[in-house]
Amino acid sequence: MTDRNKRKVTVRRFKEKTIEKFFQANGIFSIIVLLGIFSLLLIEGWPAIKKLGVAEFLFNAKWNPTSFEKESYGMLSMIISTLMVTIGAMILAVPLGIGCAAYLADVANRKTREIIKPVIEILAGIPSVVIGFIGIIIVGPFLADLLGTSHGLNAINGSILLAIMSLPTIISISEDAITSVPMVYKQASYALGANKWQTLVRVTLPAAMSGIIASVMLGMGRAIGETMTVLMACGNAPAFPQSIKNSVRPITSTIAIEMGETVQGGLHYSSLFVVAFVLFLMTFVVNLVSDIVLNKYQKVNR
Amino acid sequence: MNLTKSTQFLGYTILRLSALIIIAILLFILWDIIAQGSEVLSWEFLTQKPKNGMTEGGIWPAIVGTFWVSLVSVVFSVPIGMFTAIYLNEYAKQGRLIRIIRMAIRNLSGVPSIVYGLFGFALFTLMFNFGLSVISSGLTLGLLTLPWTITASEEALKTVPFGYREASLALGATKWQTIKTNVLPYAVPGMLTGSVLGLARAAGETAPILFTGVAFFWPILPGFPELFTQQFMALPYHLYILATQHHEILKVRPLAYGTAFVLITLIILMNSLAIWIRYRFRKKYK
């Protein structure tokens, strides 16, 4: 090889390497953002943690940072509110979602599937603020009539709306899981004389169970983090929730309502970052669990 | 024998019913908003500014604001999303770094929108000193839509048959030449789908822009210099205000319906466009 050709090759190699590094840097950007969110929440929340201690946030029942006599920074009522609304949503969405997923994967013919799938995608695309609006104008009055209360902005309302919002996630991932169950499982079941329903319930669904669980966890993560819907439809009473008929104020609503009123660098400001950090950790854990379950099922079925 | 048959019938009916309920919910939501929203819809409603304490007039500033803020978010997130997808799908070998990047992307897509809002507020508005502006909000939304753009771009790259790459590599082309000439031309339409979906998502989000620049009422339309310095109105926030924060809530209810109608129409149009592009694209390579 001549000298010139050698140089050409080195230049080209260098160029290729640089281009690869450039794309890699973009990939690493995602890690930086995640770490950035984690650390910025912690940095901004640190003054409040240092001054009040972790126990104040986690075990005090009362959240009242603007009180004249004695401020309190307990997150317990918000956490309970969030869990209440989320669990309510899951009770509604899980049977419906899995039912619809099983229908799409096992019962519906191709044409029906091609109609229903875009419908679910449209449902997934409806902005949370519009769902919240529906909660105010339709679900609220309906619940007020049903329960005999003055207004229907309460935990049940939030649960219904969050169920609607988490349905697309549950359906699409469950359906993937059910469809990817190997055909031989079903054929073996048919060969033993089981009909289609028995095969679905005893063979296909159990085989797809980890994917279904993962879909529910992801739907739950969405419900925990949803802001505008609960802000508009749950009534925003900061008191400790007594029953599902009460107005509640979940973690996300509290941040949305109070952040605009705080003084930057103040204790209230900093404490809201602690609240957001707790929320971040909750969704992080839920997503992590769904991730682990999903990975397990991918290994089992391959 | 009869019992198992009727159980099957019953079971299938329940499954059918759950699918029907979900379609009914969607149709009900759409029908209510379209029926009530189309009543206030007029040329004036679309092209005028709100008047008389927002009890009259239109939503033009909110439409313009939503347009700009979504545009900024897409301009920010689509290139990074595409490059990340190229790295993950074309360059990366199985390994620790890839696992961590994928884990980060999955976790980012699960971070609540209000947490993005807080992050954007602390980072762009305060730390970078972008203030309350279209840029702060757009960048925050860009971070929020990033995981979606990455996933969509990667799916587009995966639809390009492996043989295309092998043929080019076998002829002695380098990796980058292969990607440039034999992969990207076929994947770009699919990647565009991702950016349209990202645009639709950014247009509908409220929580991330709450503290980063959206305003109750802001009559000055964002344009080039204003993008960096001024607050703006946005459709989803406008709907939130009209539905919950206005002092004459019942009087402005029709306007709220109209805003919801416009917002939902925009988003469904964008989503359908994306679904359509993807559908045509998939057909081409089968």
XYZ file of C-alpha atoms in Angstrom:
588
model
C 0.000 0.000 0.000
C 1.332 3.436 -0.840
C 1.794 6.060 1.787
C -1.050 8.139 0.459
C -3.504 5.286 0.543
C -2.509 4.477 4.097
C -3.233 8.026 5.112
C -6.590 7.906 3.376
C -7.544 4.809 5.330
C -6.532 6.356 8.648
C -8.485 9.497 7.886
C -11.523 7.461 6.994
C -11.227 5.367 10.125
C -10.943 8.498 12.192
C -14.031 9.918 10.503
C -16.003 6.735 11.132
C -14.967 6.648 14.773
C -15.943 10.302 15.244
C -19.358 9.728 13.727
C -19.944 6.739 15.982
C -18.899 8.759 19.027
C -21.329 11.492 18.002
C -24.268 9.075 17.938
C -23.110 7.538 21.180
C -23.089 10.945 22.838
C -26.732 11.378 21.881
C -27.502 8.027 23.476
C -25.747 9.033 26.649
C -27.817 12.209 26.747
C -30.782 10.154 28.027
C -28.743 8.903 30.960
C -27.678 12.476 31.712
C -31.293 13.678 31.700
C -32.401 10.929 34.073
C -29.499 11.567 36.433
C -30.115 15.301 36.052
C -33.724 14.984 37.145
C -32.722 12.792 40.067
C -29.968 15.084 41.296
C -31.665 18.410 40.656
C -34.722 17.335 42.669
C -32.413 16.230 45.441
C -30.291 19.403 45.347
C -33.297 21.720 45.413
C -34.991 19.618 48.097
C -31.917 19.256 50.271
C -32.390 22.445 52.357
C -35.840 21.222 53.423
C -34.601 17.717 54.254
C -31.726 19.154 56.266
C -33.964 21.479 58.221
C -36.995 19.240 58.782
C -35.686 15.700 58.489
C -37.066 12.841 56.424
C -39.428 11.706 59.201
C -41.371 14.987 59.094
C -42.197 14.392 55.420
C -43.028 10.712 55.636
C -44.788 10.381 58.991
C -46.497 13.673 59.709
C -50.114 13.447 58.576
C -50.603 17.156 58.004
C -49.415 19.244 55.069
C -49.687 22.916 55.846
C -46.548 24.816 54.822
C -48.201 28.254 54.904
C -49.719 28.053 58.389
C -49.239 31.103 60.623
C -48.784 29.209 63.887
C -46.892 26.076 63.047
C -46.047 24.900 59.553
C -46.154 21.193 58.920
C -44.787 19.247 55.988
C -46.327 15.797 56.273
C -46.878 13.984 52.995
C -48.950 11.172 54.445
C -52.346 12.538 53.388
C -51.113 13.111 49.821
C -49.557 9.683 49.572
C -52.763 8.060 50.849
C -54.784 10.154 48.391
C -52.579 9.138 45.481
C -52.746 5.456 46.455
C -56.509 5.640 46.941
C -57.143 7.153 43.525
C -54.629 4.854 41.827
C -55.937 1.646 43.396
C -59.493 2.681 42.532
C -58.401 3.247 38.947
C -56.740 -0.163 38.786
C -59.851 -1.920 40.156
C -61.782 -0.462 37.229
C -59.146 -0.635 34.521
C -57.531 -4.034 35.085
C -60.543 -6.282 34.343
C -61.685 -4.049 31.475
C -58.219 -3.745 30.014
C -57.334 -7.425 30.204
C -60.773 -8.322 28.879
C -60.284 -6.048 25.894
C -56.743 -7.302 25.325
C -57.917 -10.923 25.390
C -60.708 -10.009 22.997
C -58.268 -8.397 20.569
C -55.748 -11.211 20.763
C -58.026 -14.216 20.854
C -61.564 -13.464 19.724
C -61.655 -10.581 17.278
C -60.991 -11.151 13.597
C -58.401 -9.124 11.747
C -60.804 -6.511 10.487
C -62.237 -5.757 13.926
C -58.738 -5.555 15.295
C -57.745 -3.022 12.688
C -60.667 -0.840 13.739
C -60.263 -1.146 17.508
C -56.507 -0.639 17.693
C -56.529 2.880 16.215
C -59.495 3.681 18.482
C -57.354 2.788 21.493
C -54.490 4.858 20.105
C -56.817 7.834 19.825
C -57.916 7.259 23.418
C -54.252 7.272 24.436
C -53.774 10.569 22.640
C -56.536 12.504 24.401
C -54.773 15.098 26.579
C -55.131 14.735 30.331
C -56.628 18.210 30.607
C -59.513 17.155 28.335
C -60.117 14.030 30.440
C -60.129 16.283 33.514
C -62.670 18.531 31.815
C -64.869 15.471 31.177
C -64.517 14.707 34.884
C -65.897 18.130 35.770
C -68.760 18.292 33.292
C -69.908 14.666 33.019
C -68.556 12.372 35.726
C -68.844 14.996 38.489
C -72.570 15.761 38.153
C -73.288 12.066 37.638
C -71.498 11.138 40.878
C -73.136 13.999 42.772
C -76.559 12.611 41.822
C -75.545 9.072 42.606
C -74.006 9.780 46.012
C -76.268 12.663 46.973
C -73.347 15.005 47.591
C -73.136 18.671 46.651
C -70.478 18.034 44.009
C -68.902 14.982 42.472
C -65.282 16.094 42.588
C -63.801 13.341 44.715
C -61.564 10.282 44.769
C -64.078 8.142 42.837
C -64.161 10.687 40.029
C -60.370 10.662 39.855
C -60.333 6.863 39.826
C -62.767 6.663 36.922
C -60.762 9.147 34.866
C -57.405 7.582 35.662
C -58.858 4.211 34.695
C -59.701 5.655 31.280
C -56.190 7.091 30.998
C -54.363 3.906 31.931
C -56.512 1.607 29.765
C -54.521 2.122 26.529
C -51.252 1.179 28.250
C -52.749 -1.917 29.862
C -54.479 -3.037 26.662
C -51.593 -2.629 24.244
C -48.951 -4.309 26.395
C -51.271 -7.112 27.588
C -52.297 -7.767 24.018
C -48.653 -8.039 22.956
C -48.056 -10.486 25.779
C -51.090 -12.628 24.917
C -50.306 -12.682 21.193
C -46.694 -13.683 21.789
C -47.631 -16.869 23.661
C -46.276 -19.640 21.413
C -48.859 -21.325 19.210
C -47.769 -24.796 20.354
C -49.108 -24.113 23.860
C -52.564 -23.601 22.441
C -52.317 -26.504 20.017
C -51.325 -28.829 22.850
C -54.347 -27.673 24.792
C -56.713 -28.137 21.835
C -55.259 -31.589 21.252
C -56.249 -32.539 24.776
C -59.837 -31.650 23.953
C -60.044 -28.216 25.568
C -62.182 -25.660 23.755
C -61.051 -22.138 22.888
C -62.295 -20.547 26.105
C -60.708 -23.170 28.341
C -57.449 -22.758 26.440
C -57.548 -18.992 26.839
C -58.238 -19.073 30.574
C -56.114 -22.046 31.598
C -53.222 -21.876 29.131
C -52.809 -18.625 27.227
C -53.535 -16.112 29.993
C -51.350 -17.863 32.609
C -48.536 -18.089 30.058
C -48.869 -14.353 29.352
C -49.254 -13.473 33.030
C -45.928 -11.728 33.547
C -46.557 -9.469 30.541
C -50.022 -8.707 31.838
C -48.659 -7.870 35.291
C -46.063 -5.611 33.696
C -48.781 -3.800 31.740
C -50.756 -3.224 34.931
C -47.671 -1.861 36.676
C -46.997 0.516 33.785
C -50.633 1.658 33.800
C -50.315 2.190 37.529
C -47.169 4.255 37.032
C -49.084 6.460 34.629
C -51.948 6.846 37.083
C -49.639 7.792 39.971
C -47.930 10.481 37.909
C -50.990 11.922 36.214
C -51.437 15.572 37.148
C -54.071 17.596 35.321
C -56.811 14.975 35.575
C -56.632 14.626 39.344
C -56.042 18.340 39.764
C -59.323 19.087 38.004
C -61.519 16.214 39.145
C -60.541 15.283 42.706
C -61.698 18.413 44.521
C -58.295 19.298 46.019
C -59.207 19.154 49.724
C -55.881 19.023 51.573
C -57.429 17.270 54.612
C -56.654 13.664 55.430
C -58.947 11.525 53.251
C -61.592 9.593 55.198
C -63.435 7.765 52.434
C -63.468 7.501 48.678
C -66.404 9.927 48.628
C -64.135 12.676 49.986
C -62.374 15.280 47.953
C -58.694 14.437 47.927
C -55.460 16.080 46.889
C -52.862 13.678 45.497
C -49.117 14.382 45.349
C -49.177 15.688 41.777
C -52.006 18.161 42.458
C -50.215 19.555 45.493
C -47.121 20.347 43.458
C -49.178 21.885 40.646
C -51.208 24.068 42.987
C -48.473 25.297 45.287
C -45.347 25.664 43.171
C -46.548 28.900 41.600
C -47.004 30.556 44.991
C -43.647 29.802 46.531
C -40.612 32.007 46.939
C -37.579 30.607 45.184
C -35.117 29.186 47.679
C -37.618 29.256 50.545
C -38.554 26.301 52.719
C -41.884 25.814 50.964
C -40.166 25.837 47.558
C -37.579 23.350 48.696
C -40.127 21.080 50.372
C -42.109 20.800 47.126
C -38.980 19.415 45.485
C -38.840 16.796 48.230
C -42.468 15.967 47.437
C -41.592 15.653 43.750
C -38.637 13.459 44.643
C -40.894 11.074 46.568
C -43.255 10.992 43.569
C -40.302 10.328 41.262
C -39.158 7.432 43.458
C -42.664 5.936 43.553
C -43.021 5.876 39.761
C -39.410 4.760 39.405
C -39.997 1.705 41.603
C -43.269 0.828 39.849
C -41.602 1.077 36.428
C -38.597 -0.883 37.596
C -40.782 -3.739 38.839
C -42.681 -3.840 35.546
C -39.349 -3.842 33.725
C -38.038 -6.797 35.706
C -41.269 -8.744 35.222
C -41.299 -7.958 31.497
C -37.697 -9.106 31.029
C -38.465 -12.328 32.827
C -41.378 -13.094 30.565
C -39.378 -12.365 27.445
C -36.771 -14.871 28.561
C -39.332 -17.544 29.442
C -41.105 -17.338 26.110
C -38.031 -17.478 23.942
C -70.631 -30.719 27.007
C -73.354 -28.118 26.867
C -72.049 -26.489 30.011
C -68.573 -25.914 28.616
C -70.096 -24.469 25.485
C -72.242 -21.999 27.356
C -69.285 -21.048 29.555
C -67.355 -20.257 26.412
C -70.224 -18.188 25.080
C -70.521 -16.313 28.378
C -66.799 -15.734 28.582
C -66.567 -14.409 25.043
C -69.539 -12.149 25.669
C -67.750 -10.613 28.639
C -64.627 -10.028 26.543
C -66.681 -8.492 23.736
C -68.468 -6.311 26.255
C -65.244 -4.941 27.701
C -64.064 -3.946 24.237
C -67.443 -2.362 23.551
C -67.373 -0.410 26.809
C -64.001 1.089 25.911
C -65.192 2.125 22.444
C -68.343 3.551 23.989
C -66.298 5.635 26.450
C -64.220 7.105 23.646
C -67.217 7.809 21.424
C -69.044 9.403 24.341
C -66.153 11.720 25.140
C -65.709 12.682 21.487
C -69.426 13.109 20.877
C -69.927 15.347 23.895
C -67.018 17.620 23.045
C -67.783 17.755 19.327
C -71.505 18.408 19.837
C -71.059 21.160 22.406
C -67.814 22.529 21.035
C -68.967 22.952 17.466
C -71.681 25.333 18.672
C -69.204 28.044 19.651
C -66.878 27.328 16.789
C -66.680 30.198 14.353
C -64.099 32.127 12.389
C -64.029 34.765 15.127
C -63.481 32.158 17.838
C -60.449 30.845 16.018
C -58.879 34.131 14.987
C -59.574 36.622 17.787
C -58.034 37.320 21.152
C -60.019 36.730 24.345
C -62.061 39.770 25.364
C -63.871 41.082 28.455
C -61.958 39.087 31.028
C -61.971 36.048 28.741
C -65.770 35.777 28.694
C -65.891 36.605 24.978
C -63.678 36.500 21.947
C -61.499 33.720 20.695
C -58.460 31.586 21.318
C -56.013 32.716 18.641
C -53.138 33.516 21.059
C -53.518 30.062 22.620
C -53.363 28.378 19.213
C -50.243 30.332 18.251
C -48.641 29.646 21.630
C -49.297 25.925 21.402
C -47.879 25.902 17.888
C -44.631 27.570 18.919
C -44.076 25.614 22.092
C -44.661 22.280 20.304
C -42.372 23.345 17.486
C -39.534 24.188 19.879
C -39.985 20.854 21.639
C -39.867 18.874 18.387
C -36.872 20.786 17.024
C -35.083 19.920 20.247
C -36.118 16.306 20.718
C -36.358 14.881 17.194
C -32.661 15.162 16.210
C -31.489 13.780 19.557
C -34.114 11.047 19.341
C -33.069 10.078 15.808
C -29.356 10.043 16.634
C -29.961 7.985 19.762
C -32.037 5.496 17.776
C -29.286 5.247 15.136
C -26.754 4.537 17.845
C -28.910 1.929 19.574
C -29.991 0.141 16.420
C -26.974 0.452 14.120
C -23.813 0.889 16.147
C -24.341 -0.474 19.601
C -23.239 -3.951 20.527
C -24.835 -5.740 23.447
C -23.217 -4.489 26.580
C -23.406 -2.577 29.798
C -23.691 0.908 28.254
C -26.582 -0.115 26.017
C -28.412 -1.714 28.904
C -28.047 1.459 30.956
C -29.146 3.712 28.071
C -32.221 1.583 27.464
C -33.039 1.527 31.146
C -32.702 5.316 31.279
C -35.037 5.743 28.289
C -37.663 3.432 29.765
C -37.500 5.240 33.072
C -37.684 8.658 31.445
C -40.895 7.637 29.724
C -42.333 6.851 33.164
C -41.337 10.088 34.880
C -44.513 12.060 35.734
C -45.123 15.151 33.627
C -45.272 17.394 36.694
C -41.771 16.241 37.661
C -40.574 17.307 34.198
C -42.290 20.622 34.889
C -40.413 21.082 38.135
C -37.152 20.001 36.521
C -37.628 22.398 33.610
C -38.466 25.187 36.021
C -35.357 24.627 38.131
C -33.067 24.033 35.135
C -34.230 26.201 32.226
C -36.173 28.951 33.939
C -33.925 29.510 36.942
C -30.510 27.944 36.429
C -30.071 28.758 32.708
C -31.983 31.977 33.243
C -34.329 31.477 30.274
C -37.092 32.841 32.473
C -40.768 32.267 31.836
C -40.720 31.828 28.082
C -41.633 29.691 25.108
C -38.065 28.382 25.081
C -38.171 27.155 28.691
C -41.498 25.432 28.132
C -40.543 24.031 24.740
C -37.315 22.519 26.020
C -39.134 20.993 28.992
C -41.673 19.428 26.639
C -38.808 18.306 24.415
C -37.306 16.311 27.271
C -40.717 14.798 27.986
C -41.233 13.670 24.385
C -37.657 12.411 23.920
C -38.338 8.773 24.959
C -41.233 8.618 22.479
C -39.167 9.971 19.593
C -36.377 7.510 20.349
C -38.747 4.542 20.422
C -40.540 5.586 17.230
C -37.249 6.201 15.389
C -35.885 2.860 16.490
C -38.988 1.076 15.263
C -38.560 2.785 11.917
C -34.946 1.617 11.695
C -35.966 -1.926 12.586
C -38.327 -2.141 9.615
C -35.417 -1.719 7.180
C -34.453 -5.268 6.107
C -31.061 -6.447 7.250
C -30.040 -7.390 3.714
C -29.914 -3.716 2.718
C -27.088 -3.181 5.173
C -25.259 -6.391 4.346
C -25.321 -5.664 0.622
C -23.729 -2.279 1.160
C -21.139 -3.555 3.632
C -20.242 -6.398 1.286
C -19.417 -3.864 -1.419
C -16.867 -2.329 0.887
C -18.826 0.654 2.135
C -18.113 1.847 5.628
C -20.679 1.735 8.399
C -21.612 5.387 8.068
C -21.838 5.189 4.251
C -24.138 2.207 4.658
C -26.369 3.994 7.131
C -26.437 7.162 5.042
C -27.296 5.551 1.720
C -28.974 2.251 2.528
C -30.732 2.678 5.854
C -31.791 6.265 6.509
C -33.594 6.884 3.192
C -35.929 4.006 4.036
C -36.308 4.829 7.710
C -36.896 8.574 7.557
C -40.659 8.429 6.838
C -41.099 6.222 9.907
C -38.995 8.591 11.959
C -41.229 11.436 10.838
C -44.152 9.510 12.308
C -42.380 9.656 15.616
C -41.928 13.389 15.416
C -45.576 13.940 14.520
C -46.587 11.834 17.533
C -44.183 13.844 19.671
C -45.722 17.050 18.353
C -49.209 15.833 19.273
C -48.068 14.877 22.741
C -46.315 18.167 23.345
C -49.366 20.098 22.182
C -51.607 18.398 24.734
C -49.428 18.561 27.835
C -50.175 21.067 30.556
C -48.230 20.157 33.678
C -44.725 20.709 32.220
C -45.519 24.253 31.102
C -47.328 25.334 34.289
C -44.247 26.907 35.894
C -42.091 27.430 32.843
C -43.942 30.142 30.990
C -47.610 29.606 30.219
C -49.828 32.544 31.151
C -53.429 33.041 32.181
C -53.820 35.834 29.667
C -51.082 37.141 27.406
C -52.226 39.126 24.391
C -48.825 39.493 22.739
C -48.282 36.756 20.186
C -44.971 34.902 20.339
C -42.738 35.494 17.344
C -39.009 35.606 16.901
C -37.561 37.758 19.608
C -40.534 37.154 21.922
C -39.856 33.420 21.881
C -36.967 33.909 24.263
C -38.320 36.596 26.484
C -42.051 36.389 26.925
C -44.776 34.250 28.362
C -47.453 32.771 26.143
C -50.907 31.219 26.137
C -51.514 27.571 25.283
C -54.640 25.606 24.421
C -54.502 22.981 27.204
C -53.786 25.574 29.884
C -56.495 27.821 28.498
C -58.942 24.936 28.840
C -57.778 24.314 32.412
C -58.287 27.991 33.288
C -61.726 28.177 31.705
C -62.816 24.930 33.341
C -61.605 25.566 36.880
C -60.035 28.954 37.582
C -62.277 31.494 35.917
C -64.474 33.702 38.126
C -67.530 33.076 35.933
C -67.146 29.406 35.279
C -70.650 28.705 34.005
C -70.615 31.684 31.683
C -67.393 30.578 29.989
C -68.341 26.906 29.795
C -69.174 27.135 26.057
C -65.761 28.691 25.430
C -64.167 25.842 27.391
C -65.996 23.352 25.178
C -64.819 25.203 22.100
C -61.218 25.137 23.308
C -61.448 21.416 24.099
C -62.884 20.829 20.643
C -60.062 22.660 18.886
C -57.390 20.989 21.020
C -58.745 17.494 20.539
C -59.243 18.024 16.795
C -55.645 19.166 16.382
C -54.312 16.193 18.303
C -56.481 13.598 16.595
C -55.524 15.023 13.197
C -51.835 14.740 14.037
C -52.232 11.235 15.452
C -54.201 10.054 12.429
C -51.558 11.504 10.150
C -48.902 9.546 12.035
C -50.934 6.327 11.993
C -51.538 6.781 8.276
C -47.844 7.339 7.474
C -46.923 4.269 9.489
C -49.595 2.150 7.841
C -48.419 3.043 4.333
C -44.838 2.584 5.367
C -45.390 -0.894 6.793
C -47.232 -2.020 3.706
C -44.353 -0.983 1.501
C -41.865 -3.355 3.083
C -44.001 -6.447 3.411
